[in-house]
PDB file of C-alpha atoms in Angstrom:
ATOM      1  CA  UNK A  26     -15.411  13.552  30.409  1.00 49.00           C
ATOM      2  CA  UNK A  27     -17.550  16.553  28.760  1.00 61.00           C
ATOM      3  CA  UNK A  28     -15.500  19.005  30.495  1.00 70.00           C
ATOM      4  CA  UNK A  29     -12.118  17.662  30.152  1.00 78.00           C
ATOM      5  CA  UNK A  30     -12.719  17.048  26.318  1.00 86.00           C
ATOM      6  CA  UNK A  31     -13.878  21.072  26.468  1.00 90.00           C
ATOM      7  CA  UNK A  32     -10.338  21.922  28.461  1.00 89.00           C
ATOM      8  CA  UNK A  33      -8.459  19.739  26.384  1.00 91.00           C
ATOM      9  CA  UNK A  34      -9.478  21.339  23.085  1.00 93.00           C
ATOM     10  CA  UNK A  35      -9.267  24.835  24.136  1.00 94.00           C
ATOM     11  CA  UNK A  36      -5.849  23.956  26.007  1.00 93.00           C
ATOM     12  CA  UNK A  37      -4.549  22.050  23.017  1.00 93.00           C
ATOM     13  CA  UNK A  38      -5.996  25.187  20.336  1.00 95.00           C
ATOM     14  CA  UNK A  39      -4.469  27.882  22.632  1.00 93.00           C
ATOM     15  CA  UNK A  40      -6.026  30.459  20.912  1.00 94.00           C
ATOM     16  CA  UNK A  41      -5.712  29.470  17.400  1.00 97.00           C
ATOM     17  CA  UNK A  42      -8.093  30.074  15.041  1.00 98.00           C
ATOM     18  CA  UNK A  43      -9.095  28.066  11.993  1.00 98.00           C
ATOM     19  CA  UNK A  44     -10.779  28.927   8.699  1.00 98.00           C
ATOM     20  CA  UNK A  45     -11.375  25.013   7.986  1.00 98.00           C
ATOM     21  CA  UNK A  46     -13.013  22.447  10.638  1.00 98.00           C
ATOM     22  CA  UNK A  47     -13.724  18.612   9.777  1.00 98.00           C
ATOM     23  CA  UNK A  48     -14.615  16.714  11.932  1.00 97.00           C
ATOM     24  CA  UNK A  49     -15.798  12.681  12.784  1.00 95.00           C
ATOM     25  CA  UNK A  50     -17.337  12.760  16.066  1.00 95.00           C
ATOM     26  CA  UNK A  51     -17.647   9.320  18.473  1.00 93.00           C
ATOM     27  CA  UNK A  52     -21.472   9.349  17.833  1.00 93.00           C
ATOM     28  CA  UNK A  53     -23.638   7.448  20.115  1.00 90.00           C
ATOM     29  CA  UNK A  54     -26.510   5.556  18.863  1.00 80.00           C
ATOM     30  CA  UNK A  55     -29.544   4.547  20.914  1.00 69.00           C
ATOM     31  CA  UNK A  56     -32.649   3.025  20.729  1.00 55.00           C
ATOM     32  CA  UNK A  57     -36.246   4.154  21.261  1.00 49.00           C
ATOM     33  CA  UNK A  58     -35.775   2.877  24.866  1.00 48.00           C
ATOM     34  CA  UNK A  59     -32.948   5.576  24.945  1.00 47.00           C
ATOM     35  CA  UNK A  60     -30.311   2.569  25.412  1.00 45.00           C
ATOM     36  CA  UNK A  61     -27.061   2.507  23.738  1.00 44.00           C
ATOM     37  CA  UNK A  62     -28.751   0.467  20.395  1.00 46.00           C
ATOM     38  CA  UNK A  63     -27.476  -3.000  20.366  1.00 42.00           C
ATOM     39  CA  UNK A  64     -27.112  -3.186  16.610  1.00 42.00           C
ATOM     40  CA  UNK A  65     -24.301  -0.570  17.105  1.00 47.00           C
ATOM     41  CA  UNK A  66     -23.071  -1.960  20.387  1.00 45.00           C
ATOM     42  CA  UNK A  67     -20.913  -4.851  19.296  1.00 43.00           C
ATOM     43  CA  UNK A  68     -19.265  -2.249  16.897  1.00 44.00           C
ATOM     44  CA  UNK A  69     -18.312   0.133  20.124  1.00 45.00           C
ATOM     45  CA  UNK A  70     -14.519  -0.299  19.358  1.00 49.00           C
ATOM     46  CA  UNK A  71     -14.040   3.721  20.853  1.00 56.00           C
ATOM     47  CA  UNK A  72     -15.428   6.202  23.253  1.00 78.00           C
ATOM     48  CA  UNK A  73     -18.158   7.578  21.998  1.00 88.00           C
ATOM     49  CA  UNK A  74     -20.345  11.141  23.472  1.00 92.00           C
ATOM     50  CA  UNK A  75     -23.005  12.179  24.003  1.00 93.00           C
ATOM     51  CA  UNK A  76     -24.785  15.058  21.590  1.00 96.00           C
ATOM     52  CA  UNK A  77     -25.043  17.146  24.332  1.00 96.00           C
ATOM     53  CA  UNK A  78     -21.253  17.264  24.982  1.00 95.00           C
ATOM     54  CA  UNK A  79     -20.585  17.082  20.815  1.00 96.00           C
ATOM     55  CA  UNK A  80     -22.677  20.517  20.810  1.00 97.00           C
ATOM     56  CA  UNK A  81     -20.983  21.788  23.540  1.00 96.00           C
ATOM     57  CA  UNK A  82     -17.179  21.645  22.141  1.00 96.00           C
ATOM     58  CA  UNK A  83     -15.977  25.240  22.087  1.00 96.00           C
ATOM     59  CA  UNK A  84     -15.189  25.065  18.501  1.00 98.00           C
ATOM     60  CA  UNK A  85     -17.057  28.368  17.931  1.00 97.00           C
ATOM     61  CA  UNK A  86     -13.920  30.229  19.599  1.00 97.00           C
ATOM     62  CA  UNK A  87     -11.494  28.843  17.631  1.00 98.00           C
ATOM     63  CA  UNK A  88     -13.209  29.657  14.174  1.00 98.00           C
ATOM     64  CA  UNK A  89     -12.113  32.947  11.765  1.00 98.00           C
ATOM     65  CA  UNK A  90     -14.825  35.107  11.159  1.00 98.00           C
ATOM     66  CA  UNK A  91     -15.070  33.370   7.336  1.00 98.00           C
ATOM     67  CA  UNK A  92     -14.924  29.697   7.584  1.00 98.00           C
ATOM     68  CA  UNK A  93     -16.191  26.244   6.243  1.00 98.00           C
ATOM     69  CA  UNK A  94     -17.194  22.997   8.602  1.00 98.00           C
ATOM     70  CA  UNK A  95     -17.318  19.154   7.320  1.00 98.00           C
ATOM     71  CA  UNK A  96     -18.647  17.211   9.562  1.00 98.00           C
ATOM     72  CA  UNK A  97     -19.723  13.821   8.990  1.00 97.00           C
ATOM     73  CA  UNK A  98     -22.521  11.751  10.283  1.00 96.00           C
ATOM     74  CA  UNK A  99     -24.043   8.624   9.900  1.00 93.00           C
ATOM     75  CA  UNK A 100     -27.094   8.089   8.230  1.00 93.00           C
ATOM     76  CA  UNK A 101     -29.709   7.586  10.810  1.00 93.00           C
ATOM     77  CA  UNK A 102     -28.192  10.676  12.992  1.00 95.00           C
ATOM     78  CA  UNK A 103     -28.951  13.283  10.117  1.00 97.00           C
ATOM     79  CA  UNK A 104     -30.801  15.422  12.572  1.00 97.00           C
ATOM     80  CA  UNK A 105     -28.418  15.097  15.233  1.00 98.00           C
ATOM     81  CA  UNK A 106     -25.850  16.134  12.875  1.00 98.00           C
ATOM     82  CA  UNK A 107     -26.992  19.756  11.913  1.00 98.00           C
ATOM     83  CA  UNK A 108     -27.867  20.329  15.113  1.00 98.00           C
ATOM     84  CA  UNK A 109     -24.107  20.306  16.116  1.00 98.00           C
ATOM     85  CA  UNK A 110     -23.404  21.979  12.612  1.00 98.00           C
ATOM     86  CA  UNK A 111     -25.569  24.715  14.595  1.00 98.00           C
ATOM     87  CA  UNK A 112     -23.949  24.685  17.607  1.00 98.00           C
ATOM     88  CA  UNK A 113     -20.301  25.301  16.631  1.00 98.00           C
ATOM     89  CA  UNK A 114     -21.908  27.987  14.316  1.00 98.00           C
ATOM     90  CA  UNK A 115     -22.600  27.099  11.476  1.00 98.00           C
ATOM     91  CA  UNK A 116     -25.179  27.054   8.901  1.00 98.00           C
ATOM     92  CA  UNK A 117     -25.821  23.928   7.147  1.00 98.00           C
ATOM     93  CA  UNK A 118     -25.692  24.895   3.255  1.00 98.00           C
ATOM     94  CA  UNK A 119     -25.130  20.808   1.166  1.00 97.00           C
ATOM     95  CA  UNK A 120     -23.302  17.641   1.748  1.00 98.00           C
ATOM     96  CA  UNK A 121     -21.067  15.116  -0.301  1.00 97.00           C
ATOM     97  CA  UNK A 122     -22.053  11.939   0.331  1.00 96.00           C
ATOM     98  CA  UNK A 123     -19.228   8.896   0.957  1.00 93.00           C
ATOM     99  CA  UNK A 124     -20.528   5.671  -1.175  1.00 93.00           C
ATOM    100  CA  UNK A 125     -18.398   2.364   0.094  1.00 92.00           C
ATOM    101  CA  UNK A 126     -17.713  -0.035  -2.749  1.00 89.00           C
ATOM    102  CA  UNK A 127     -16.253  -3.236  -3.206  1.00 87.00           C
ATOM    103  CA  UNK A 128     -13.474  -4.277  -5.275  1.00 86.00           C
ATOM    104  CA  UNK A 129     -15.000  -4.556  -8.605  1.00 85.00           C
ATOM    105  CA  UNK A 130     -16.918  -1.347  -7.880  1.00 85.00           C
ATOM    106  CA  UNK A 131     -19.843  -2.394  -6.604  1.00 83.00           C
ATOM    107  CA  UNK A 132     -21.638  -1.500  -3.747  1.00 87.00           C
ATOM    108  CA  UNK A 133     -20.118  -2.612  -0.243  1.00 82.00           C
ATOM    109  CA  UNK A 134     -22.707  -3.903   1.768  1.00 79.00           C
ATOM    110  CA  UNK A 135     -21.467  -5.110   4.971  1.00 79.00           C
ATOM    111  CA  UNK A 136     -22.345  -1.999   6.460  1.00 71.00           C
ATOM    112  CA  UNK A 137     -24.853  -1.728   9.690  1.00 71.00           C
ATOM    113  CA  UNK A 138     -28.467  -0.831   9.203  1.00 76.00           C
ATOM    114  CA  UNK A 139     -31.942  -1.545  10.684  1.00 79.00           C
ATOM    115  CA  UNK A 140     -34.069  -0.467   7.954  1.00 88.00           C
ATOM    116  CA  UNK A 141     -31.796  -0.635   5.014  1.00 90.00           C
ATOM    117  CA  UNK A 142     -28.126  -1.791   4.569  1.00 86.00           C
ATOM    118  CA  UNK A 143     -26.025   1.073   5.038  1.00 89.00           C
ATOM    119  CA  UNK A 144     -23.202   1.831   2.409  1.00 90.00           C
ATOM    120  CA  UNK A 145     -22.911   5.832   2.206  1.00 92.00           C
ATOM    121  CA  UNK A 146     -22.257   8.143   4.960  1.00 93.00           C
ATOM    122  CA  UNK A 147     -22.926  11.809   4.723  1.00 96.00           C
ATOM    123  CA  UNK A 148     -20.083  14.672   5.070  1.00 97.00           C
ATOM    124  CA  UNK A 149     -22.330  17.670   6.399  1.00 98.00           C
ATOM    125  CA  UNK A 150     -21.141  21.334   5.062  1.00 98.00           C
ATOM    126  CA  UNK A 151     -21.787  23.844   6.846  1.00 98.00           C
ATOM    127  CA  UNK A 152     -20.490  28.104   6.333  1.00 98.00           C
ATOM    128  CA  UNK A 153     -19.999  30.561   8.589  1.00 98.00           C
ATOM    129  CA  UNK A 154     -19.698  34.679   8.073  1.00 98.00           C
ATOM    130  CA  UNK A 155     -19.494  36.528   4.460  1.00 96.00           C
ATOM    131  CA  UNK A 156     -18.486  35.360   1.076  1.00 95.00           C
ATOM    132  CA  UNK A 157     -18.044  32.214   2.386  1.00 97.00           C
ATOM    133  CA  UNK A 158     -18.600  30.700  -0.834  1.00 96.00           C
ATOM    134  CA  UNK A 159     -16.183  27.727  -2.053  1.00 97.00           C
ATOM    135  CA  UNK A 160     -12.760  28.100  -3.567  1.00 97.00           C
ATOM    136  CA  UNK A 161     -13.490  27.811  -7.331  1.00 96.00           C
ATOM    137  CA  UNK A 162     -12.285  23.800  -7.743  1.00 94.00           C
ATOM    138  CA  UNK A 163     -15.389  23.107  -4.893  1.00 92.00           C
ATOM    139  CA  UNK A 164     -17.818  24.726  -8.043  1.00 90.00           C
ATOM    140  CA  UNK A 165     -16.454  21.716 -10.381  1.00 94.00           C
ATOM    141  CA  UNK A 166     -16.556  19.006  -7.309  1.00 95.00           C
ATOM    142  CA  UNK A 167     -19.548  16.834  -7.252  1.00 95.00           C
ATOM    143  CA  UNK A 168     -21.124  15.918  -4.066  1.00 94.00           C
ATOM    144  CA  UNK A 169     -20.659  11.871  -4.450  1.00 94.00           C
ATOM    145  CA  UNK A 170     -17.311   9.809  -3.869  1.00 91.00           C
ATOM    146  CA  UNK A 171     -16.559   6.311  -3.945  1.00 87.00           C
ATOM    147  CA  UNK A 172     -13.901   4.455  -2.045  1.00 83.00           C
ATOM    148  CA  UNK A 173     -13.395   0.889  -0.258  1.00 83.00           C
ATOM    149  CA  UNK A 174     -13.495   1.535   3.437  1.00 73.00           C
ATOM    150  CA  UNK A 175     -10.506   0.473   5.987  1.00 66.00           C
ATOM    151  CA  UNK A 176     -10.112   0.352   9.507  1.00 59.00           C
ATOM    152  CA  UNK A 177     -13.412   0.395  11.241  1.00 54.00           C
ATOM    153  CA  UNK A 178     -14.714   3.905  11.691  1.00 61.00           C
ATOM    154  CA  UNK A 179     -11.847   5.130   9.462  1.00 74.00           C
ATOM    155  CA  UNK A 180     -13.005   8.026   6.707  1.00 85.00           C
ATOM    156  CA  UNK A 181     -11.491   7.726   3.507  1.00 86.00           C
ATOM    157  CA  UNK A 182      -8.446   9.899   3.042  1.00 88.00           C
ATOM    158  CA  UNK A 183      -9.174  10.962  -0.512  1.00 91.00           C
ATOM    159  CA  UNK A 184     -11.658  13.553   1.801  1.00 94.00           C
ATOM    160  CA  UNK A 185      -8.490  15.502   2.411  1.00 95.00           C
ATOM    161  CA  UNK A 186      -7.932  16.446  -1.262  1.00 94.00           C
ATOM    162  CA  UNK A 187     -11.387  17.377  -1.657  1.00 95.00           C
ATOM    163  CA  UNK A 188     -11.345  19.735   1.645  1.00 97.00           C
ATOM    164  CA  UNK A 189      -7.971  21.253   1.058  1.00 97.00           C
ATOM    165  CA  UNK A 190      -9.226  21.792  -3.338  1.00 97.00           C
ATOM    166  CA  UNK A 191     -12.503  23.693  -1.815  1.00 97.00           C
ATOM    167  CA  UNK A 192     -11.709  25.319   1.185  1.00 98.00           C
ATOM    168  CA  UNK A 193      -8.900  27.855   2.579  1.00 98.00           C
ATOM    169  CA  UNK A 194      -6.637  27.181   5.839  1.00 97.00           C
ATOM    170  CA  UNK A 195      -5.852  26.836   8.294  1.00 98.00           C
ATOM    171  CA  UNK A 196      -7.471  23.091   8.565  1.00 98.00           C
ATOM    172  CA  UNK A 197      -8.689  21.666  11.866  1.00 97.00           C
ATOM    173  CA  UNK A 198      -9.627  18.030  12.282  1.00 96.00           C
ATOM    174  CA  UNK A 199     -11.616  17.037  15.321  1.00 96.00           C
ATOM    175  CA  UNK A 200     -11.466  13.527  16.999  1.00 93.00           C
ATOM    176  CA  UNK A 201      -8.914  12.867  14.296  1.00 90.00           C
ATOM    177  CA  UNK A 202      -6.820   8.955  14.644  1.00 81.00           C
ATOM    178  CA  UNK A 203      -3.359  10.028  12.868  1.00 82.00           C
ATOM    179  CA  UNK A 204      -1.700  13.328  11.452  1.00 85.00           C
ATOM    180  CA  UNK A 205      -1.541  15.169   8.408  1.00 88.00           C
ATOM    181  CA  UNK A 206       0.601  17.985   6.893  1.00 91.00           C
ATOM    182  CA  UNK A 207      -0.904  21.270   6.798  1.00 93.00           C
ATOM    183  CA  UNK A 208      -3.962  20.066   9.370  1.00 96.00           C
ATOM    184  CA  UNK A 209      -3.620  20.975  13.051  1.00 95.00           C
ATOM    185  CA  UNK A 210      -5.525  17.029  14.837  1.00 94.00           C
ATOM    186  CA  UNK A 211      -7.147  17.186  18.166  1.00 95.00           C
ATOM    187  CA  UNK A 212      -7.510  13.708  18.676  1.00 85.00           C
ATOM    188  CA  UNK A 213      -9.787  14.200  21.951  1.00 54.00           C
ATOM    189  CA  UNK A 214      -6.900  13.517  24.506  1.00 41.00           C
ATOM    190  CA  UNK A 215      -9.366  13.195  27.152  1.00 34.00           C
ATOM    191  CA  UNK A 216      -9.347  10.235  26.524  1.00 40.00           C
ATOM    192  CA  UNK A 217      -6.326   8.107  25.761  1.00 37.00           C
ATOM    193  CA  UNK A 218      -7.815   5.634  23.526  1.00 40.00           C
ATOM    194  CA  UNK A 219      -8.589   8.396  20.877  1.00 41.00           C
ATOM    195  CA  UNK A 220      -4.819   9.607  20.778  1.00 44.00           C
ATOM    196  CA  UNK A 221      -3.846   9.924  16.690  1.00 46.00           C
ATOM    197  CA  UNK A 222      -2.633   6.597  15.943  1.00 47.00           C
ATOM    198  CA  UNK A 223      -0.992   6.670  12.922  1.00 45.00           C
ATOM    199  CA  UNK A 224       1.416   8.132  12.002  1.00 44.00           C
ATOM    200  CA  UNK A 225       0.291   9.405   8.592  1.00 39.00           C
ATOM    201  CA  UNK A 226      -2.609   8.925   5.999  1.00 41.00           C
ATOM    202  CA  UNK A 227       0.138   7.346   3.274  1.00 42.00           C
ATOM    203  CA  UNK A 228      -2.002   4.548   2.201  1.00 39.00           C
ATOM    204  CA  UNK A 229      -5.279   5.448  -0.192  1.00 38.00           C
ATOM    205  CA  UNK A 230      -8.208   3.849   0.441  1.00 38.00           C
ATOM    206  CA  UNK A 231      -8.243   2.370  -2.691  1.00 37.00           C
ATOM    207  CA  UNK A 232      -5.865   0.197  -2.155  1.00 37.00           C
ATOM    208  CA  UNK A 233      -7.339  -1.186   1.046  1.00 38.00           C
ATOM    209  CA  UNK A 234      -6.910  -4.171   2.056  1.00 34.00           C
ATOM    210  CA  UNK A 235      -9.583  -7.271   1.651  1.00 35.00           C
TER     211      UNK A 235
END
């Protein structure tokens, strides 16, 4: 899998190159008997990869010599998370957290977690090159967001309008589950269950459903 993900991507880029990256990698959690944690297990609803293979994506090739990464990670993979904000060359600079909340506004705490109850997730940022500062809305844009969550796995949409207001294109989204105008979504074709599945991302999170 590894190398056909690695073909796939640089068959699928073709030599494009991108000034924008996000990405929501199929991280795999584990345990401290290096066992796919059991916590997370019964939530395995995709493929996920190993960090080895995440770090070894040639996204570096496909990058302009000025560009911005998001890359989100759970909570308890922090570290694992810059270290593939490394890889693909980049150099980790802040982060906007993602804080899930109920209806009423509240905090949504059905979320996983073996120490504490999860309800953020962390959108890594990451630069690359010179003046690779943000566009001037990203100055005004504070690094918190609240939304209800959807689908499992599924990122909130309203991270679009944040990307697109702070960074330049062209956009790339990695391991993305549906297209978007404007964004070019590899969708890791390797494998067939991570094909984009929708069609667009019409519906804001906000108006989830229960």
């Amino acid at each position: 899998m590894p190398h056909a993900a690695n073909d796939d991507l640089t068959a699928f880029l073709d030599g494009q190159k991108f000034a924008t990256v996000m990405a929501d990698p199929p991280w795999r959690f584990t345990n401290r008997t290096g066992k796919v944690a059991p916590e997370h297990k019964r939530l395995s609803r995709y493929p996920t990869m190993e960090l080895e293979d995440i770090c070894n994506l040639p996204v570096s090739e496909h990058l302009e010599d000025t560009a911005h990464c998001y890359l989100w990670v759970p909570n308890a993979l922090l570290p694992e998370g810059l270290q593939v904000l490394s890889s693909w060359g980049f150099q980790y600079k802040s982060n906007i957290i993602w804080h899930k909340i109920r209806k009423d506004g509240g905090s949504d705490g059905r979320g996983v977690g073996f120490y504490f109850r999860n309800v953020t997730e962390i959108l890594l940022f990451g630069v690359r090159g010179k003046n690779a500062r943000t566009l001037a809305p990203g100055r005004r844009q504070v690094n918190l967001f609240g939304t209800r969550k959807r689908e499992h796995s599924r990122k909130p949409d309203e991270q679009y309008d944040i990307i697109e207001s702070c960074s330049w294109g062209p956009y790339l989204e990695l391991f993305g589950r549906g297209i978007r105008e404007n964004w070019t979504v590899w969708g890791n074709q390797a494998e067939s269950d991570y094909k984009p599945t929708w069609k667009t991302y019409k519906f804001n999170s906000s108006v989830a459903a229960e």
